[in-house]
mmCIF file of C-alpha atoms in Angstrom:
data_model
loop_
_atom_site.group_PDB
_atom_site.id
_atom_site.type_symbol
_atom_site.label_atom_id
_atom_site.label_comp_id
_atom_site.label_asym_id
_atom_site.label_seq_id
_atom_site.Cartn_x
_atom_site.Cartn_y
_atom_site.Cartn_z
ATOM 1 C CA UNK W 1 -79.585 11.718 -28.168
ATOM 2 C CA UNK W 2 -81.869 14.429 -26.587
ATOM 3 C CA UNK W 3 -85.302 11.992 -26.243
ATOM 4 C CA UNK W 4 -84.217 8.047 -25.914
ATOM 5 C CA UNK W 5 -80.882 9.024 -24.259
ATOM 6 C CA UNK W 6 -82.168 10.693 -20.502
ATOM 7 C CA UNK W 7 -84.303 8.632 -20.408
ATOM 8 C CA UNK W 8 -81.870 5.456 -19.939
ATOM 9 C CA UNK W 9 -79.479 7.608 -17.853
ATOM 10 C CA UNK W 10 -82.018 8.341 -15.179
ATOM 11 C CA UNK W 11 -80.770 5.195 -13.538
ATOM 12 C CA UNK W 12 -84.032 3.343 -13.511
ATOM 13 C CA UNK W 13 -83.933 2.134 -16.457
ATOM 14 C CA UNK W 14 -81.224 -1.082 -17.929
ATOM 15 C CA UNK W 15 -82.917 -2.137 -21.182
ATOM 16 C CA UNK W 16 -84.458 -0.540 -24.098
ATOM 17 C CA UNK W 17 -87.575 -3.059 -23.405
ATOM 18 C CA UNK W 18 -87.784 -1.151 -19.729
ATOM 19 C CA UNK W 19 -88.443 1.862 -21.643
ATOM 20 C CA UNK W 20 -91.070 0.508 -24.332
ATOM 21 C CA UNK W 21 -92.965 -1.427 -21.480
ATOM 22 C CA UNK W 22 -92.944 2.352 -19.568
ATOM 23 C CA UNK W 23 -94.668 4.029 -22.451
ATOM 24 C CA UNK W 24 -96.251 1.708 -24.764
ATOM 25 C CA UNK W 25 -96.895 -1.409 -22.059
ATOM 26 C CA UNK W 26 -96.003 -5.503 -21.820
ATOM 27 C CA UNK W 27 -97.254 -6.747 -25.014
ATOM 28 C CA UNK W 28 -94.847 -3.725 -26.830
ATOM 29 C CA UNK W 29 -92.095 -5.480 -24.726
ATOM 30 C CA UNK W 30 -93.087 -8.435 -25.260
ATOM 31 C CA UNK W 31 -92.582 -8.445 -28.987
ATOM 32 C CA UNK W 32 -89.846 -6.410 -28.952
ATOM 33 C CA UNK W 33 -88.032 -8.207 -26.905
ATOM 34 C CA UNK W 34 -88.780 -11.486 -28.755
ATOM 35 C CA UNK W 35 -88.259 -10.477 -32.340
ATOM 36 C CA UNK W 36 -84.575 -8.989 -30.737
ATOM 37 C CA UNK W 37 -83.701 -12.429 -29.614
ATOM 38 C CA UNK W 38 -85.003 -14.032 -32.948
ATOM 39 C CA UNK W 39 -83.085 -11.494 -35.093
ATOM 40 C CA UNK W 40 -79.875 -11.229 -32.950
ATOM 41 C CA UNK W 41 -79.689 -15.572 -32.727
ATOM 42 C CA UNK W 42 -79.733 -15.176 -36.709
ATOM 43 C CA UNK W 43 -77.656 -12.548 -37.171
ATOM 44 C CA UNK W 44 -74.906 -13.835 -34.539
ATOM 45 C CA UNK W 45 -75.578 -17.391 -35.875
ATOM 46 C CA UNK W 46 -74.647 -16.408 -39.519
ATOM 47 C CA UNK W 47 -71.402 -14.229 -37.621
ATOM 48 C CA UNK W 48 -70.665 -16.908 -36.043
ATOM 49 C CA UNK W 49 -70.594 -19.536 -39.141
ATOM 50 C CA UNK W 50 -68.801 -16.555 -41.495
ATOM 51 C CA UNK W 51 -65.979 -16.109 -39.042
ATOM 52 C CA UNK W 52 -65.752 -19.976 -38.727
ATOM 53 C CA UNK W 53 -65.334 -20.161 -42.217
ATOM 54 C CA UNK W 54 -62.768 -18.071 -42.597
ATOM 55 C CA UNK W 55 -60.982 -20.134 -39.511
ATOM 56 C CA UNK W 56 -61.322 -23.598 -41.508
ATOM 57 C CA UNK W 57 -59.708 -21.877 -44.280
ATOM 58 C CA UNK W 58 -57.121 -21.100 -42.248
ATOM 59 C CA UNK W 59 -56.523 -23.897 -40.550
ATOM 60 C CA UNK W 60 -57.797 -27.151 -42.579
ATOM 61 C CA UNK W 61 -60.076 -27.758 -39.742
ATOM 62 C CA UNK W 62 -63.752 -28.905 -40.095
ATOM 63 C CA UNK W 63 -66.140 -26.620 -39.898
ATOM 64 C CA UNK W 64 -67.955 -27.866 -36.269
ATOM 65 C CA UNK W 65 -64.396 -27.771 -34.905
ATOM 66 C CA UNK W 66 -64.122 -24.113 -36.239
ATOM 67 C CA UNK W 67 -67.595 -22.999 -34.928
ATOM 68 C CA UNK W 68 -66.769 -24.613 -31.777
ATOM 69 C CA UNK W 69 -63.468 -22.523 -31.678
ATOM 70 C CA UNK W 70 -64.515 -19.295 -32.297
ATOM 71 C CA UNK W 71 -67.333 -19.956 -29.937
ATOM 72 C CA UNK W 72 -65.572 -20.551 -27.324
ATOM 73 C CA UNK W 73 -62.854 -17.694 -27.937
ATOM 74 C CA UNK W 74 -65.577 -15.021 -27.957
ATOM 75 C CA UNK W 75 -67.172 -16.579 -24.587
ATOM 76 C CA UNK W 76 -63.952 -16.563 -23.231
ATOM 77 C CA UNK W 77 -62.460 -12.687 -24.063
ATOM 78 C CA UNK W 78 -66.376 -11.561 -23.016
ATOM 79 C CA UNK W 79 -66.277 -13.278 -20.082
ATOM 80 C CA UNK W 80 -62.112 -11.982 -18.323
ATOM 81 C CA UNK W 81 -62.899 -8.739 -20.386
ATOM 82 C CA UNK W 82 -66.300 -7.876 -20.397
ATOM 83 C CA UNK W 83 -67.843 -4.787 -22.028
ATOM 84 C CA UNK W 84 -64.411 -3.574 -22.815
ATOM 85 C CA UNK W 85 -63.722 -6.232 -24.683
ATOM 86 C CA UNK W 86 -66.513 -6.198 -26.158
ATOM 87 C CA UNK W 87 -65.621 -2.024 -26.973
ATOM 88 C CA UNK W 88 -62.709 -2.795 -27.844
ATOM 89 C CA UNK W 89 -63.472 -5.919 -30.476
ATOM 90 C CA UNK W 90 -66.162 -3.923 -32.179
ATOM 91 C CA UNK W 91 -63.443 -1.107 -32.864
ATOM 92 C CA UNK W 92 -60.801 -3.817 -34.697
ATOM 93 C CA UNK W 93 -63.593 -5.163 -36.516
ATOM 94 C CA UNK W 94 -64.677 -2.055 -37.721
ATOM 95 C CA UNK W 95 -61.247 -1.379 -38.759
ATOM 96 C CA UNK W 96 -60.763 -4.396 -40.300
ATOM 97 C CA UNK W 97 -64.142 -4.059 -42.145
ATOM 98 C CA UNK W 98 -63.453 -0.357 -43.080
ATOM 99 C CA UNK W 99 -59.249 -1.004 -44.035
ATOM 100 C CA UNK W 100 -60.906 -3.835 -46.401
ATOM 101 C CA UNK W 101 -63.171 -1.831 -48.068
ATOM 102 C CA UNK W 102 -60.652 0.907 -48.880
ATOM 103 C CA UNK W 103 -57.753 -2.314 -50.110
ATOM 104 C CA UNK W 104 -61.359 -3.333 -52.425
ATOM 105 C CA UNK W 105 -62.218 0.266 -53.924
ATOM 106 C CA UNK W 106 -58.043 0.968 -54.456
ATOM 107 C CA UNK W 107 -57.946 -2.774 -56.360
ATOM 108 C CA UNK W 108 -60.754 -2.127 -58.370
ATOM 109 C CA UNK W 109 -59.704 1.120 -59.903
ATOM 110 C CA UNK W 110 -56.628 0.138 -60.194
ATOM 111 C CA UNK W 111 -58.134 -2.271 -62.354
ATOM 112 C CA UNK W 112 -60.326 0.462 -64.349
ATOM 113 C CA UNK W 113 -58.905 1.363 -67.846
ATOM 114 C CA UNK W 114 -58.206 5.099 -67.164
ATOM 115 C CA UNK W 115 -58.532 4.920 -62.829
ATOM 116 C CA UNK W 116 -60.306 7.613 -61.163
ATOM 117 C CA UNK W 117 -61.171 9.882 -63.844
ATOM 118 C CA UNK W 118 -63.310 7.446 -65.659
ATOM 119 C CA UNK W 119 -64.633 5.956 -62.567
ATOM 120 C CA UNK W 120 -65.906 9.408 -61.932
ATOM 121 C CA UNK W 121 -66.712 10.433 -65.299
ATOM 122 C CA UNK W 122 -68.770 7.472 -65.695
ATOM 123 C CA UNK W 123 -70.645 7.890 -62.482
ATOM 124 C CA UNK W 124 -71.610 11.734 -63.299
ATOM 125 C CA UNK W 125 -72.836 10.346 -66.647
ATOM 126 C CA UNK W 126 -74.877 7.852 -64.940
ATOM 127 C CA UNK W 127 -76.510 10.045 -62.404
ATOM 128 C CA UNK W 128 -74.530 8.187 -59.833
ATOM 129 C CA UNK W 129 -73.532 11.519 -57.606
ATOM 130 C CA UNK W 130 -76.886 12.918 -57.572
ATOM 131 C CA UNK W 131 -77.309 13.527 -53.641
ATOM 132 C CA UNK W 132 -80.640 14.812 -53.322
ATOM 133 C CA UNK W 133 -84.157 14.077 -55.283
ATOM 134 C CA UNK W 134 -86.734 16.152 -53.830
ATOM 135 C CA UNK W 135 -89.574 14.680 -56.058
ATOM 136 C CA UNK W 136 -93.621 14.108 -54.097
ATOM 137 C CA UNK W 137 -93.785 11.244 -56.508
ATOM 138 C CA UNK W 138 -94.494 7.930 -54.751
ATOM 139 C CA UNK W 139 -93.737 5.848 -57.454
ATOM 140 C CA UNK W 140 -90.128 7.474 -57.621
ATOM 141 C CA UNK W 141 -87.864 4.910 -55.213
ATOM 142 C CA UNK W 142 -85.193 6.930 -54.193
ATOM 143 C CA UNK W 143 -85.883 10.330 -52.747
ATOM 144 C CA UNK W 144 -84.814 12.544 -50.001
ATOM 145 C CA UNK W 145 -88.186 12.085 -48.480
ATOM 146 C CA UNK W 146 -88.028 8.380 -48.871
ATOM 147 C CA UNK W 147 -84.369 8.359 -47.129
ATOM 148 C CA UNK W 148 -85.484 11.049 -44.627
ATOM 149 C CA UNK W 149 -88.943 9.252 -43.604
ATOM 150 C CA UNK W 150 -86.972 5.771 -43.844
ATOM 151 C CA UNK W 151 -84.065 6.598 -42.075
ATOM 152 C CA UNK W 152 -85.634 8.032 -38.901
ATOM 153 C CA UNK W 153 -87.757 5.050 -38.361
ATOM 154 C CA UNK W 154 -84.804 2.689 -39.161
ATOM 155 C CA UNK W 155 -82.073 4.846 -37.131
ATOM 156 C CA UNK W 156 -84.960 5.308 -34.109
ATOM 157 C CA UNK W 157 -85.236 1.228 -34.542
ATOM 158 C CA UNK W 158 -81.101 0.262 -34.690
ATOM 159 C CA UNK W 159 -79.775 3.229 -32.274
ATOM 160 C CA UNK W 160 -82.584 4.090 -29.961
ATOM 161 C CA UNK W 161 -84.374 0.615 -29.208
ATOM 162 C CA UNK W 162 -81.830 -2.245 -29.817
ATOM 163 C CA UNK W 163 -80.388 -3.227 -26.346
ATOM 164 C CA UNK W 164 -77.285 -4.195 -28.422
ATOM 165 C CA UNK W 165 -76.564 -0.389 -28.927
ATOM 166 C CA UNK W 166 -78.291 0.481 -25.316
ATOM 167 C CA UNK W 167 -75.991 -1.460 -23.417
ATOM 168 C CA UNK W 168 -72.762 0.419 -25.135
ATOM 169 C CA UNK W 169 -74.933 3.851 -24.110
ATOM 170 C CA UNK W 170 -74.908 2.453 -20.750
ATOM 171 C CA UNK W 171 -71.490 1.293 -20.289
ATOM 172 C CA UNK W 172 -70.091 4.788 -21.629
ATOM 173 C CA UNK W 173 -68.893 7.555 -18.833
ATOM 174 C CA UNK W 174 -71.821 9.935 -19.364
ATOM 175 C CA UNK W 175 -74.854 10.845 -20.404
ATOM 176 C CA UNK W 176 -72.839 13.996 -22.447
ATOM 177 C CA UNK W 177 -70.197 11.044 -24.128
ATOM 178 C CA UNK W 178 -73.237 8.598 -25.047
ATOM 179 C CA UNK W 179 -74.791 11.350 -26.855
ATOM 180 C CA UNK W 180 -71.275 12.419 -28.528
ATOM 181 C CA UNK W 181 -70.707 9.099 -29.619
ATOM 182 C CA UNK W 182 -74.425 8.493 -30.898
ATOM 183 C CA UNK W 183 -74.341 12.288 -33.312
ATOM 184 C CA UNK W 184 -70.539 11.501 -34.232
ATOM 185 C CA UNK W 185 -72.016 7.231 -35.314
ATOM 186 C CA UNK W 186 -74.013 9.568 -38.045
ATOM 187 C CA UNK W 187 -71.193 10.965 -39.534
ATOM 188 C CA UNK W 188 -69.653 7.544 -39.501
ATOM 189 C CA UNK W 189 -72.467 5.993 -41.201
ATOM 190 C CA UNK W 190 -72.688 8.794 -43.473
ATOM 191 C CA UNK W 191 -68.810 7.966 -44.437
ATOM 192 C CA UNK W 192 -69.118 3.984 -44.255
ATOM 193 C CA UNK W 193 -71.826 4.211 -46.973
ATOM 194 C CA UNK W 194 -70.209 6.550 -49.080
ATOM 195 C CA UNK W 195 -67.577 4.431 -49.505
ATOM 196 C CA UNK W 196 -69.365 1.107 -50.446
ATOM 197 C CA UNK W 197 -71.441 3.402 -52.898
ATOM 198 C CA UNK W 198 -68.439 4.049 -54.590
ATOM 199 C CA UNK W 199 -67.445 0.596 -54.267
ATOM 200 C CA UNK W 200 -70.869 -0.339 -56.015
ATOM 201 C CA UNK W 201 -70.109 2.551 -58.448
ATOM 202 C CA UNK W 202 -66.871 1.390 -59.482
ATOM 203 C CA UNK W 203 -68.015 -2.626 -59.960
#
């Protein structure tokens, strides 16, 4: 928010592979801007054959027909609605994705002989709700060091340098709402995982 952020809002910059090239040259672009397109056509690819799936279901279609449909939708809604449809999709999904989780972790302790009290009581017993380990030890896996250390690189990686996320920086009203939205995604995060800890905790 206070280093990657200006820098896009100067104006002179419109990709995150702009910025790389400006400080760390063309063959930092380069990459970067390969392994995005490798990553994001394998990422959108499995999307794409997940949400097709569910379509065939659905409908009793085959699945090439169902690809082809949901293709074609999303091409479509981008292409009348642009990035506010594309705003606006991400925020159903994410309700979708975050309404499912909570209908997941309510079935499953329903389904727990003795509901939330034993869910809990067995997760304290387990060590389960131990936030912080502040251990040196490198052969310890999980520690705060480990998270802090590993988070930064993979938050600097996801939210500073992936033109997915740049382009929804750009297309927001200001410099000063970018930045809200990118510190208030960290208490989202923070949330989402919580939950599908406790999801993990209570299977």
């Amino acid at each position: 928010a206070s280093v990657l952020l200006p820098a896009y809002f100067r104006g002179s910059i419109f990709t995150a592979y702009q910025l790389l090239q400006d400080r760390f040259g063309g063959p930092t672009r380069s990459t970067a801007s390969i392994l995005f397109l490798v990553a994001r056509s394998l990422g959108d690819g499995l999307r794409l054959f997940l949400a097709a799936t569910v379509l065939r279901q659905l409908t009793g279609r085959s699945i090439e027909e169902a690809i082809i449909a949901v293709a074609v939708i999303t091409v479509i809604y981008t292409f009348l609605g642009g990035m506010k449809a594309v705003v606006w999709t991400d925020v159903i999904q994410f309700s979708v994705y975050i309404l499912g989780a909570v209908a997941a972790l309510l079935i499953l302790v329903g389904k727990l002989p003795g509901g939330w009290p034993s869910l809990f009581e067995a997760a304290d017993a387990a060590g389960k709700f131990r936030l912080f380990n502040f251990s040196t030890d490198l052969t310890v896996p999980y520690t705060f060091w480990a998270g802090l250390v590993g988070g930064m690189v993979l938050n600097t990686a996801t939210h500073g340098a992936d033109q997915m996320v740049v382009q929804r920086y750009l297309a927001a009203r200001s410099q000063r709402q970018a930045a809200g939205a990118l510190v208030a995604s960290g208490f989202v995060v923070l949330a989402q995982f919580s939950l599908f800890l406790l999801i993990g905790v209570s299977l």
